[in-house]
Coordinates of C-alpha atoms and ligand atoms in Angstrom, one line a residue:
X1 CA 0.0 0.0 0.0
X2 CA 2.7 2.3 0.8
X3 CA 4.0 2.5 -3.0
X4 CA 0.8 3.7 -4.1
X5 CA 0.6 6.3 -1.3
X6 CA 4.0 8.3 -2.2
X7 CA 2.9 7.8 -6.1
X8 CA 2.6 11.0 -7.7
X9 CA -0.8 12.7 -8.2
X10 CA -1.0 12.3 -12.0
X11 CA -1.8 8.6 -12.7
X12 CA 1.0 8.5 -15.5
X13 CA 4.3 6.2 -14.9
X14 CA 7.2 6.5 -16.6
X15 CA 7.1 4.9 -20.0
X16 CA 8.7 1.3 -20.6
X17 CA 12.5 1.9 -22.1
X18 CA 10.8 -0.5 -25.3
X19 CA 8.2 1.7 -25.6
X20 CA 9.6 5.2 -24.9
X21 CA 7.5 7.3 -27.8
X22 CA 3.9 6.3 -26.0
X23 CA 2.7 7.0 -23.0
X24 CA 1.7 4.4 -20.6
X25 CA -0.7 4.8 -17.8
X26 CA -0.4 2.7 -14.8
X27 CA -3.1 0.6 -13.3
X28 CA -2.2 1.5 -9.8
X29 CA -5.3 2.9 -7.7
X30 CA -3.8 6.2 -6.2
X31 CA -5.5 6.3 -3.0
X32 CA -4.2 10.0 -2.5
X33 CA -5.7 11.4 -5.0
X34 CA -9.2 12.6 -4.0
X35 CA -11.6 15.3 -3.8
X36 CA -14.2 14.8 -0.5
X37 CA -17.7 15.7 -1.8
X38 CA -21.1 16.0 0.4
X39 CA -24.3 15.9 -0.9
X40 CA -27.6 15.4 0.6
X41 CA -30.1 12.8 0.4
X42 CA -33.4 12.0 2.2
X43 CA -32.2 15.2 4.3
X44 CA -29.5 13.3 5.5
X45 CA -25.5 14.7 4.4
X46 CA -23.2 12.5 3.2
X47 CA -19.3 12.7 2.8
X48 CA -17.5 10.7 0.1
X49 CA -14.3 10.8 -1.2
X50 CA -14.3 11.1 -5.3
X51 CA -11.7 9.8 -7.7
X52 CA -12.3 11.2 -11.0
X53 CA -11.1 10.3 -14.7
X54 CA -9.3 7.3 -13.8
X55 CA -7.5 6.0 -17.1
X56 CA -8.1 2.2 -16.4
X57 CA -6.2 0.7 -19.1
X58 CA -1.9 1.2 -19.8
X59 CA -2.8 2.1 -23.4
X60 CA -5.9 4.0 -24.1
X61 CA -7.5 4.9 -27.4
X62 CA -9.4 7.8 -26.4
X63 CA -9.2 9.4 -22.6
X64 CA -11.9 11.1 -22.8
X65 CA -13.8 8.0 -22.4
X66 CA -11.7 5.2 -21.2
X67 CA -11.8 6.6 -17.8
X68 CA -13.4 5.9 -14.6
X69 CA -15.1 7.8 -12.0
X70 CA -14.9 5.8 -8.3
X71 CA -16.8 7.5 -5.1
X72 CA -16.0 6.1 -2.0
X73 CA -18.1 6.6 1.5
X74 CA -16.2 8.7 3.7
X75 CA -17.2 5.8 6.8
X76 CA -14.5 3.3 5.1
X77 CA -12.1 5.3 6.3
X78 CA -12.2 5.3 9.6
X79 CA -13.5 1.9 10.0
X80 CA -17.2 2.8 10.5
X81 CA -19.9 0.7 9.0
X82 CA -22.8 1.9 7.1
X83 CA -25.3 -0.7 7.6
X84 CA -24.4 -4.0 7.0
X85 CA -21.3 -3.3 5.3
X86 CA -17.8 -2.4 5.8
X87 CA -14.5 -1.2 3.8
X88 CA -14.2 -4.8 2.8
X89 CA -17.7 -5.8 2.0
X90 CA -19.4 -3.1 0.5
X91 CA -20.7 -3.9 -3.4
X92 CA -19.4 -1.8 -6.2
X93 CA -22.3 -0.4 -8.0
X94 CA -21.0 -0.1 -11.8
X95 CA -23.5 2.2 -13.4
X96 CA -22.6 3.3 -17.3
X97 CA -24.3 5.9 -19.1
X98 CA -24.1 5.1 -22.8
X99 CA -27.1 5.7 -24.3
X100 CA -27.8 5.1 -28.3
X101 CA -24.9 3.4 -28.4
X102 CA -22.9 6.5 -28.4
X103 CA -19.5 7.4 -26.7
X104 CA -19.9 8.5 -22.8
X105 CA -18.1 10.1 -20.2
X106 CA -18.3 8.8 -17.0
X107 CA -21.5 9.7 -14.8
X108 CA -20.8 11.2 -10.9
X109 CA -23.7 10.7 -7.5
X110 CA -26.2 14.0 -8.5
X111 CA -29.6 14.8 -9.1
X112 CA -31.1 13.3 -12.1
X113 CA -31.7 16.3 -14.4
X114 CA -35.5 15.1 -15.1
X115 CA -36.7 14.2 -11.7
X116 CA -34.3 16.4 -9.6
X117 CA -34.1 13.4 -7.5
X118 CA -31.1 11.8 -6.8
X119 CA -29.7 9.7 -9.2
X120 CA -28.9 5.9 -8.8
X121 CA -25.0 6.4 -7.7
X122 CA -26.1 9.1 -5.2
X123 CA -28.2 6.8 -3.9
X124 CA -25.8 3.6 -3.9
X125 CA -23.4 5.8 -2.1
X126 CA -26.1 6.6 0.9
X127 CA -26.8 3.3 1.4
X128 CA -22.6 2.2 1.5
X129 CA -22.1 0.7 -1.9
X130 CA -18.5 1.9 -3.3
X131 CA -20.0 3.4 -6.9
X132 CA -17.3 3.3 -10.1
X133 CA -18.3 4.8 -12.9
X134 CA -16.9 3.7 -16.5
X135 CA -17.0 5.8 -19.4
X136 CA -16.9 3.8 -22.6
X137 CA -16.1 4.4 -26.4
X138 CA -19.3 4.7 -28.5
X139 CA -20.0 4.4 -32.2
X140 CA -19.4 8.0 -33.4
X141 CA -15.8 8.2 -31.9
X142 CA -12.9 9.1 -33.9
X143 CA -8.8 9.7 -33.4
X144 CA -7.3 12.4 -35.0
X145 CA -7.1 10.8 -38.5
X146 CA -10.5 10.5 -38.8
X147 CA -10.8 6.7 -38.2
X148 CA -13.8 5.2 -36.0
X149 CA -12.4 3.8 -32.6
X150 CA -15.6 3.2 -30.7
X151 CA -17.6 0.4 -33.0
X152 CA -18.4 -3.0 -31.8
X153 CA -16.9 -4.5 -29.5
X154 CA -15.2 -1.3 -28.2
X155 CA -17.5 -0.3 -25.8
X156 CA -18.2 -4.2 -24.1
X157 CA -14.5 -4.0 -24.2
X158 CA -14.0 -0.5 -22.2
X159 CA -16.2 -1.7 -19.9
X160 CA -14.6 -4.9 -19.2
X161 CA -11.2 -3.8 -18.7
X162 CA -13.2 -1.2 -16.2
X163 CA -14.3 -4.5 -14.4
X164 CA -10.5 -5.7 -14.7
X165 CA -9.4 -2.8 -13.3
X166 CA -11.3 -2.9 -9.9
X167 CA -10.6 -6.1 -9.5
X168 CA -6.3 -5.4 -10.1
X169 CA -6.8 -2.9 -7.1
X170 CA -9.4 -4.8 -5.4
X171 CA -6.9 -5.1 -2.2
X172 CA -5.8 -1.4 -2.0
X173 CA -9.6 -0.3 -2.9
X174 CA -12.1 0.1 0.0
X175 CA -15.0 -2.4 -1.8
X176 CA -15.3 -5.7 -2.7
X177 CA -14.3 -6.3 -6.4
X178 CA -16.0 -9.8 -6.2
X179 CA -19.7 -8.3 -5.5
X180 CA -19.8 -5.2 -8.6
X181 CA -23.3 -5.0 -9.7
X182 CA -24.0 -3.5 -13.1
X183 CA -26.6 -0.9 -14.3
X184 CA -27.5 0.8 -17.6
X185 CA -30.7 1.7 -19.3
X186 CA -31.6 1.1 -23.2
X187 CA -28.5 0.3 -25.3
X188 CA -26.7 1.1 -21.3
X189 CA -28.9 -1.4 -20.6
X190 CA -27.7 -3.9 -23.4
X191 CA -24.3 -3.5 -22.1
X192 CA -25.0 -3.8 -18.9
X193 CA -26.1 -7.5 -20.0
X194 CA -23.5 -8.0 -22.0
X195 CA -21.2 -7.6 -19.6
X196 CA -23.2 -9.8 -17.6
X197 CA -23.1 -12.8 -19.8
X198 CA -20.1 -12.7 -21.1
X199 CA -17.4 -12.6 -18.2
X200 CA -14.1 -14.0 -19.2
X201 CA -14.8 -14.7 -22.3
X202 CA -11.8 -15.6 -24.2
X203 CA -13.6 -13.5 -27.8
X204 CA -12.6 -10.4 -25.6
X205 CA -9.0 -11.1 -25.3
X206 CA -7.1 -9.9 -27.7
X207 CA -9.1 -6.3 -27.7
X208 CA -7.9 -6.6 -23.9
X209 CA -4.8 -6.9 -24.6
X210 CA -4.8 -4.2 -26.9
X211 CA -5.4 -1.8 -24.5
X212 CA -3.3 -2.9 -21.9
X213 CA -6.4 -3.8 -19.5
X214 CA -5.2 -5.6 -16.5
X215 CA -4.6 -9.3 -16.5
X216 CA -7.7 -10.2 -14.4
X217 CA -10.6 -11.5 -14.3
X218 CA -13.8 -9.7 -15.7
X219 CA -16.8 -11.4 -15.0
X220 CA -19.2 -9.5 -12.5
X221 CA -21.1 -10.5 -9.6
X222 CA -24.8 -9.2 -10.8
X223 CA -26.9 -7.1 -13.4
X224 CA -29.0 -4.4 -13.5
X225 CA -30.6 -3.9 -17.2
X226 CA -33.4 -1.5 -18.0
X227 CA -35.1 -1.0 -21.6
X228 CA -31.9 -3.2 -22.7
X229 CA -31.4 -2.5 -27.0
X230 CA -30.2 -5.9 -27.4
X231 CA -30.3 -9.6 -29.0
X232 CA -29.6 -6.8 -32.0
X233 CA -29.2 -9.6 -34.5
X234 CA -33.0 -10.5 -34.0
X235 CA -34.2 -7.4 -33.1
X236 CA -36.1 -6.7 -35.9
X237 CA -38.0 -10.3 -36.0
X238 CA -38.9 -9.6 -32.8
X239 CA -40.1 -5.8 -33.5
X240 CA -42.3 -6.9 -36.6
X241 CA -43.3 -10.0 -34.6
X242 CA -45.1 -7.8 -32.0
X243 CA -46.1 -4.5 -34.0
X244 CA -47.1 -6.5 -37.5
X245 CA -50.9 -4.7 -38.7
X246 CA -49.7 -1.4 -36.9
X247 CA -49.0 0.5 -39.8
X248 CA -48.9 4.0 -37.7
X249 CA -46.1 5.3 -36.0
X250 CA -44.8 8.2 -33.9
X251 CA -41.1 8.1 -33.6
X252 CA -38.7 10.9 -31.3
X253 CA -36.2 12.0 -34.2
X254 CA -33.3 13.3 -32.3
X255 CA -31.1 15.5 -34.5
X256 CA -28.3 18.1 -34.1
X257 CA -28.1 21.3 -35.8
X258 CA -25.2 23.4 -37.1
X259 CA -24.1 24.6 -33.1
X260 CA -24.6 20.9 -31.7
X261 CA -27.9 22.3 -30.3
X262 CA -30.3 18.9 -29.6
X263 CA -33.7 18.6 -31.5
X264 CA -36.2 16.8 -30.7
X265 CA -38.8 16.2 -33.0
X266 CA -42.1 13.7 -33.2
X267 CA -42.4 12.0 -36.5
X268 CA -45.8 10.8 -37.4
X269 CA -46.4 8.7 -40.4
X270 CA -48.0 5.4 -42.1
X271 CA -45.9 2.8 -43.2
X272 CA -45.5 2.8 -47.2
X273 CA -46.3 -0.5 -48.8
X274 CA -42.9 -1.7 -49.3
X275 CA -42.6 -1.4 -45.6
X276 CA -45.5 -3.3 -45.0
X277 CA -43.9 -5.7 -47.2
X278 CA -40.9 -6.1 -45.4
X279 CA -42.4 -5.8 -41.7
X280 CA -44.7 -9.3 -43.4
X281 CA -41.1 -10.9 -43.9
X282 CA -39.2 -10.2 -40.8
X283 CA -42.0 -11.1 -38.4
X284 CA -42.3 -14.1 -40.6
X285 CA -38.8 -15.1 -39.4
X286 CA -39.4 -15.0 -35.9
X287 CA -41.4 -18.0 -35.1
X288 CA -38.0 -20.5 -36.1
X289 CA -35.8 -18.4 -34.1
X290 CA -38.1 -18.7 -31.1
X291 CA -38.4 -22.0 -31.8
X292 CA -34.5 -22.5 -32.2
X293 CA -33.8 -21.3 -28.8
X294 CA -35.4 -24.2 -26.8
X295 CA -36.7 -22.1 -24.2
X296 CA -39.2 -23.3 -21.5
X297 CA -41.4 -21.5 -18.8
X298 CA -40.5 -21.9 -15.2
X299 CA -42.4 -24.9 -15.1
X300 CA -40.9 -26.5 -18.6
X301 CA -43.5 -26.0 -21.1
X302 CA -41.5 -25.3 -23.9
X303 CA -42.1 -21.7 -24.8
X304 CA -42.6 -22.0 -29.3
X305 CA -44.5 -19.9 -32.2
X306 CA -46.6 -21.4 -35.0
X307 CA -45.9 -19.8 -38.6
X308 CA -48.6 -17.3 -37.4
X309 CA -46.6 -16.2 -34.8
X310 CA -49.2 -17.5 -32.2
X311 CA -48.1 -20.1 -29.4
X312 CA -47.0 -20.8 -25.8
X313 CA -44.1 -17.8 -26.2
X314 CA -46.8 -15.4 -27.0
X315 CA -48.8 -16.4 -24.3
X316 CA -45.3 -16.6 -22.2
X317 CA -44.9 -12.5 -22.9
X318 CA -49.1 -11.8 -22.5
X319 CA -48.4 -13.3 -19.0
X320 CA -45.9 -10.5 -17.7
X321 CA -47.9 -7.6 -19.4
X322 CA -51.0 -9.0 -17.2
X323 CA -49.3 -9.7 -13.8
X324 CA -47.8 -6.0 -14.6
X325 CA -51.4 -5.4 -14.9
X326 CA -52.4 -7.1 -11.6
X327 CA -49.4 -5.5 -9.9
X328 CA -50.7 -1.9 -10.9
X329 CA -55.0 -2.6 -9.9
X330 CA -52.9 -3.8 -6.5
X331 CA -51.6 -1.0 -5.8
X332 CA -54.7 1.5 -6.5
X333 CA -54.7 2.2 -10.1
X334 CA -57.4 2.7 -12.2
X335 CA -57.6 0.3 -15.3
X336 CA -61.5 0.6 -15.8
X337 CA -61.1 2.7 -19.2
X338 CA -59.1 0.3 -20.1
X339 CA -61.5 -2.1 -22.1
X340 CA -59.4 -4.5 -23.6
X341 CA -58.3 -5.6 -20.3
X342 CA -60.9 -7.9 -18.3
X343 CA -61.0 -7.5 -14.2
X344 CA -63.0 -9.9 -12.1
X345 CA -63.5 -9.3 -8.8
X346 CA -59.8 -7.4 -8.5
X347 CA -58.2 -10.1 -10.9
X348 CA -56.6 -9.4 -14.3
X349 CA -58.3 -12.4 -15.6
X350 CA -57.6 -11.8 -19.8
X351 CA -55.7 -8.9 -21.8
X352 CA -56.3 -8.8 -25.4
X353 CA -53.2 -8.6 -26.6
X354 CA -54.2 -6.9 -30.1
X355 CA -55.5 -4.3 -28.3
X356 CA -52.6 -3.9 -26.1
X357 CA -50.1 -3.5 -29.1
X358 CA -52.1 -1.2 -30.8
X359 CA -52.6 1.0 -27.4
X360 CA -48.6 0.7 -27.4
X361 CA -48.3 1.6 -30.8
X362 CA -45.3 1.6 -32.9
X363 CA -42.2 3.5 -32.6
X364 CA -40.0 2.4 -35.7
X365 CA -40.3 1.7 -38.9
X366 CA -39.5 -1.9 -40.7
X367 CA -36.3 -2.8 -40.6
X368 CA -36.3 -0.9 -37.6
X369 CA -32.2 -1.7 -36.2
X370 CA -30.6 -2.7 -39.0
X371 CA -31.8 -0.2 -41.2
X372 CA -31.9 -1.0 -45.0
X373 CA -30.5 2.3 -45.7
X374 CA -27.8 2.0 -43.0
X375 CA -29.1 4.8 -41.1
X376 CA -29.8 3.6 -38.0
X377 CA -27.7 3.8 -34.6
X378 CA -27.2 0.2 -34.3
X379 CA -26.1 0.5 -38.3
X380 CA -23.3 2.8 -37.1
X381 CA -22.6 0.5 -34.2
X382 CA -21.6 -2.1 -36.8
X383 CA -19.2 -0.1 -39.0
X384 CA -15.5 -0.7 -39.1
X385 CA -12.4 1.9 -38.4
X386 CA -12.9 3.1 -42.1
X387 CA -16.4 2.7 -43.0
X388 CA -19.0 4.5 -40.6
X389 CA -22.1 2.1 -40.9
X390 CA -22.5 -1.9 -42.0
X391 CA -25.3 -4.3 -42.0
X392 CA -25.6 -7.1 -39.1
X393 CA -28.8 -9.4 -40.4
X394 CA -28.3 -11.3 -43.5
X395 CA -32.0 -10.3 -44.6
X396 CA -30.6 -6.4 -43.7
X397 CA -27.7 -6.9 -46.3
X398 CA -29.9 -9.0 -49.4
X399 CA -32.5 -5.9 -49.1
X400 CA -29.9 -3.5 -48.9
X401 CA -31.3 -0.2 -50.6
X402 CA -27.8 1.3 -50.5
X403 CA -24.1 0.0 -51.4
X404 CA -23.4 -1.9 -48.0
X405 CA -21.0 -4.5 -46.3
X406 CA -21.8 -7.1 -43.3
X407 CA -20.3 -6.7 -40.2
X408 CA -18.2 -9.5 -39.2
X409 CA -20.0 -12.8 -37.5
X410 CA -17.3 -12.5 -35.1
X411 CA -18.3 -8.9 -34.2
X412 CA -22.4 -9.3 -34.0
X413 CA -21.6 -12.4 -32.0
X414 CA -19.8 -10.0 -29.6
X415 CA -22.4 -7.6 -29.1
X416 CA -25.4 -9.8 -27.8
X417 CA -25.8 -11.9 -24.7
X418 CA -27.8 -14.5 -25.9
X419 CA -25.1 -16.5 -27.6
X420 CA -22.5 -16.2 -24.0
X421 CA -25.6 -17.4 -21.6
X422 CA -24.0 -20.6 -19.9
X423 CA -21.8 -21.0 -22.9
X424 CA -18.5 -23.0 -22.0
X425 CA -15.4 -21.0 -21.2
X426 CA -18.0 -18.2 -19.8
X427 CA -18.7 -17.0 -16.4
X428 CA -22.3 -15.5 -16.8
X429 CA -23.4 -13.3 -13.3
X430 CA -25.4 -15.1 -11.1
X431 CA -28.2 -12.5 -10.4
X432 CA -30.1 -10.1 -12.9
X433 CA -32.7 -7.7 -12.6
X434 CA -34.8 -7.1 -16.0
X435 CA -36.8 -4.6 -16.5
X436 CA -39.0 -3.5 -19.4
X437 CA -42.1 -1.2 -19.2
X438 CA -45.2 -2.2 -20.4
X439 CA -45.6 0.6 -22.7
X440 CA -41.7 0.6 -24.1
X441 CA -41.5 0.4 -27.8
X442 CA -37.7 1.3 -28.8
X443 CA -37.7 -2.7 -29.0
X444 CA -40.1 -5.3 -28.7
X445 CA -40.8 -7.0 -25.7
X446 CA -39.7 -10.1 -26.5
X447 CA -36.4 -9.4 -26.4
X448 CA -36.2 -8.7 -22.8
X449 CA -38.1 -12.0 -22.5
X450 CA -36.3 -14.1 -24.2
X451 CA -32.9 -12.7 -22.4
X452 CA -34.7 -13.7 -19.2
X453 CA -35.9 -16.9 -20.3
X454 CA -32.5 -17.8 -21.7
X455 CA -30.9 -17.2 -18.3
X456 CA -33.2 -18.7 -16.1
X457 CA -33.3 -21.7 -17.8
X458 CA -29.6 -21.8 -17.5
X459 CA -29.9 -21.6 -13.6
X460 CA -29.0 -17.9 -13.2
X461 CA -31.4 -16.0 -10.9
X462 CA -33.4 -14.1 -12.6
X463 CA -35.8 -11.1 -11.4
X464 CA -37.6 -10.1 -14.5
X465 CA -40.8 -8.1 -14.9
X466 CA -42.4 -5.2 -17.4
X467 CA -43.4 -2.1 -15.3
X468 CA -46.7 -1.1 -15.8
X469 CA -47.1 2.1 -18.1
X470 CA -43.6 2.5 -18.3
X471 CA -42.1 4.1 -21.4
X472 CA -38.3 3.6 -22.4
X473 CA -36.3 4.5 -19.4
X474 CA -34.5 3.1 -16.5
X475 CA -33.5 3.9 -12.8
X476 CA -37.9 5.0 -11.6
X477 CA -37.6 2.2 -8.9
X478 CA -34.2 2.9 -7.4
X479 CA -35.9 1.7 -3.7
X480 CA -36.8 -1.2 -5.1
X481 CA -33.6 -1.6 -7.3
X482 CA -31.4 -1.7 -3.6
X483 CA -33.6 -3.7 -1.7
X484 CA -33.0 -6.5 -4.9
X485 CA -29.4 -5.4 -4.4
X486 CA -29.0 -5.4 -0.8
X487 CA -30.8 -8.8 -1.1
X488 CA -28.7 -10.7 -2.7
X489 CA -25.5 -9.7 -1.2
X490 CA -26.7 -10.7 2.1
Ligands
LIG501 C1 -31.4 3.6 -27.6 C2 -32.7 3.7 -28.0 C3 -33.0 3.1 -29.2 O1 -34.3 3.1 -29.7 C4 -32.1 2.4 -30.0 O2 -32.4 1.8 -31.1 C5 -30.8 2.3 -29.5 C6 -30.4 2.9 -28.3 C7 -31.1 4.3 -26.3 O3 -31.9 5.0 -25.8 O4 -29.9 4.1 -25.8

């Protein structure tokens, strides 16, 4: 310990004699080199000590996001306890902030800026959880030359050597590197799982390596994944699977002007007929890749789709929608003007699901992730160091309405969870909390279903349920998020 206490401030070492024309950043935590931070929540002030834009690998592409953010509760200090934990015990709560799959700094404990509550690491701090941070390439960053450095896999990767990190200083770090619980929302969310299922997954290495992450471990203790954009390779099946016959929709365009202002505009339109068209042949698909997946329900009825797209899976997804139902009449709210839902005697006895989708209503437009004209986020995702967007679904790539490439099998296989789930060579987290709100429609909800399914009937413990009225979001249950938290630590 007494090394990294006389280390300098800056977390730079000396460059390797081999290697003199780059710098190299050491993975040493620097325990001196702190601000102490208060803040106040439930009334109550809290003192933390923060360590801010960590570089967390020896040989970083970009430092503006391969850095870390770690808050520590002043308590482990002087040996006090908050609650049941201690300097040694206390989870690491490992929230990320991507969102659209985009590049992202490193979040700090606040308020949120919508609610003016505070946010989910504010909270994990008051309650003793040590909080790290991880920024993470995204899909629009670029080095000096021009060239891309944030597609696919860069930001599971950034993450990871994150996890690596902690665990390299776990012994100098107050925290316990072997309890880090993850948490993102929406394509967050999607990482957040990824990083999940795929700890120490050899497909990772060599990026790893790259970057000089530390030689550790990287598998993670639990997950947290709200509105997760994932399974991207079957994301559009799934979307066309569930909004096929809505031919309306009302997408949020999100756009930048000349000065980088944000616009937000709602798009309202009808689906042309060639878009009909394809929406007929992707939810088409669906049914075999249900079916593929072997899935059952808890109590082994296998979970399948006729060619119509009707079966036990459909029923499977109708199931969570109406005990999310059931959950909200509980708890005093008023369905009544609700007709396609049927109540007897305070029991959500039938939903028609028709109805349901259509009071959802669609949000994109067919394809609607891998875009046929390349245009999408998740297109971008998939592009290469020199070309800004690629394909990632075979049928994306044969209906192709512009001059287009496929993104390598290797790399689409590295984005989604579903193919690391209890796969050999994996260490896949033991505990996961799912959540997708009823009313969501930035992806279908059988994508989070199917995520959960596929873990829990691969033994993982899974805690997975659809919010009722709940549009695309995350972090609106934080109580609820650290009691699940708290629980399974204990
Ligand atoms: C996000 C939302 C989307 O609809 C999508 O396709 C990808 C990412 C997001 O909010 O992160």
């Amino acid at each position: 310990v007494c090394g990294f206490l006389s280390a300098p401030l800056m977390n730079v070492s000396a460059a390797n004699s081999d290697t003199n024309t780059t710098t190299k950043y050491s993975l040493k935590f620097n325990s001196n080199n702190y601000t102490e931070e208060t803040a106040t929540v439930d009334g109550k002030t809290i003192t933390y000590r923060a360590y801010e834009k960590i570089v967390y690998v020896k040989n970083p592409v970009d430092t503006k996001y391969e850095i870390m953010n770690i808050y520590v509760p002043e308590e482990y200090y002087d040996g006090t306890s908050i609650g049941s934990y201690n300097a040694d015990t206390a989870p690491i709560f490992f929230p990320n902030t991507v969102g659209g799959y985009m590049p992202a700094e490193p979040g700090s404990p606040g308020l949120d800026e919508r609610s003016g509550e505070p946010n989910a690491a504010l909270v994990a701090l008051s309650k003793g959880y040590v909080v790290a941070e991880s920024g993470a390439r995204g899909r629009t960053t670029q080095n000096e030359s021009g060239e891309y450095t944030g597609k696919a896999p860069a930001a599971i990767v950034d993450l990871k050597a994150a996890v690596r990190y902690l665990r390299y200083n776990d012994k100098i770090m107050p925290g316990d590197a072997e309890k880090i619980i993850s948490n993102g929302t929406s394509a967050g969310g999607a990482l957040s799982a990824l990083l999940g299922a795929t700890g120490n997954s050899k497909d990772y290495d060599s990026y790893l390596k790259k970057l000089g992450a530390a030689n550790e471990r990287d598998d993670i203790f639990a997950v947290s994944s709200y509105a997760a954009i994932t399974d991207l390779d079957h994301a559009d099946i799934a979307y066309e699977w569930l909004f096929n016959g809505i031919n309306d929709y009302k997408k949020l365009v999100i756009s930048s002007d000349t000065d980088y202002h944000i616009q937000r505009e709602m798009v309202e339109g009808t689906l042309t007929d060639d878009q009909i068209q394809v929406s007929n042949e992707l939810s088409a698909l669906f049914p075999n890749y249900v079916n593929s997946l072997k899935l059952t329900d808890s109590n082994g009825t296998p979970l399948t789709l006729n060619k119509n797209g009707n079966g036990t899976f459909k029923e499977y997804v109708k199931s969570f929608v109406m005990n999310s139902a059931q959950k909200a009449l509980d708890s005093g709210t008023d369905l009544s003007s609700l007709t396609w839902i049927t109540i007897k005697d305070g029991k959500v006895t039938n939903l028609d699901f028709d109805q349901y989708i259509q009071y959802v209503g669609r949000m994109k437009t067919p394809s609607a992730f891998d875009g046929l004209d390349l245009t999408n986020a998740e297109n971008e995702l998939f592009g290469t160091s020199t070309t800004k967007a690629q394909h990632f679904t075979q049928y994306g790539l044969e209906n192709s309405t512009v001059s287009s490439t496929l993104a390598d099998a290797s790399l689409i296989k590295m984005m989604n969870p579903l193919y690391y789930i209890g796969a050999k060579g994996t260490t896949t987290s033991s505990y996961w909390r799912i959540r997708q709100g009823t009313v969501d429609n930035d992806t279908s909800l059988a994508v989070p279903t199917l995520l959960s399914a596929k873990l829990e009937n691969n033994g993982f413990n899974v805690d997975f349920s659809m919010p009722w009225d709940q549009s695309h979001g995350g972090d609106y249950d934080l109580d609820e998020l650290f009691e699940w938290t708290d629980d399974i630590v204990a």
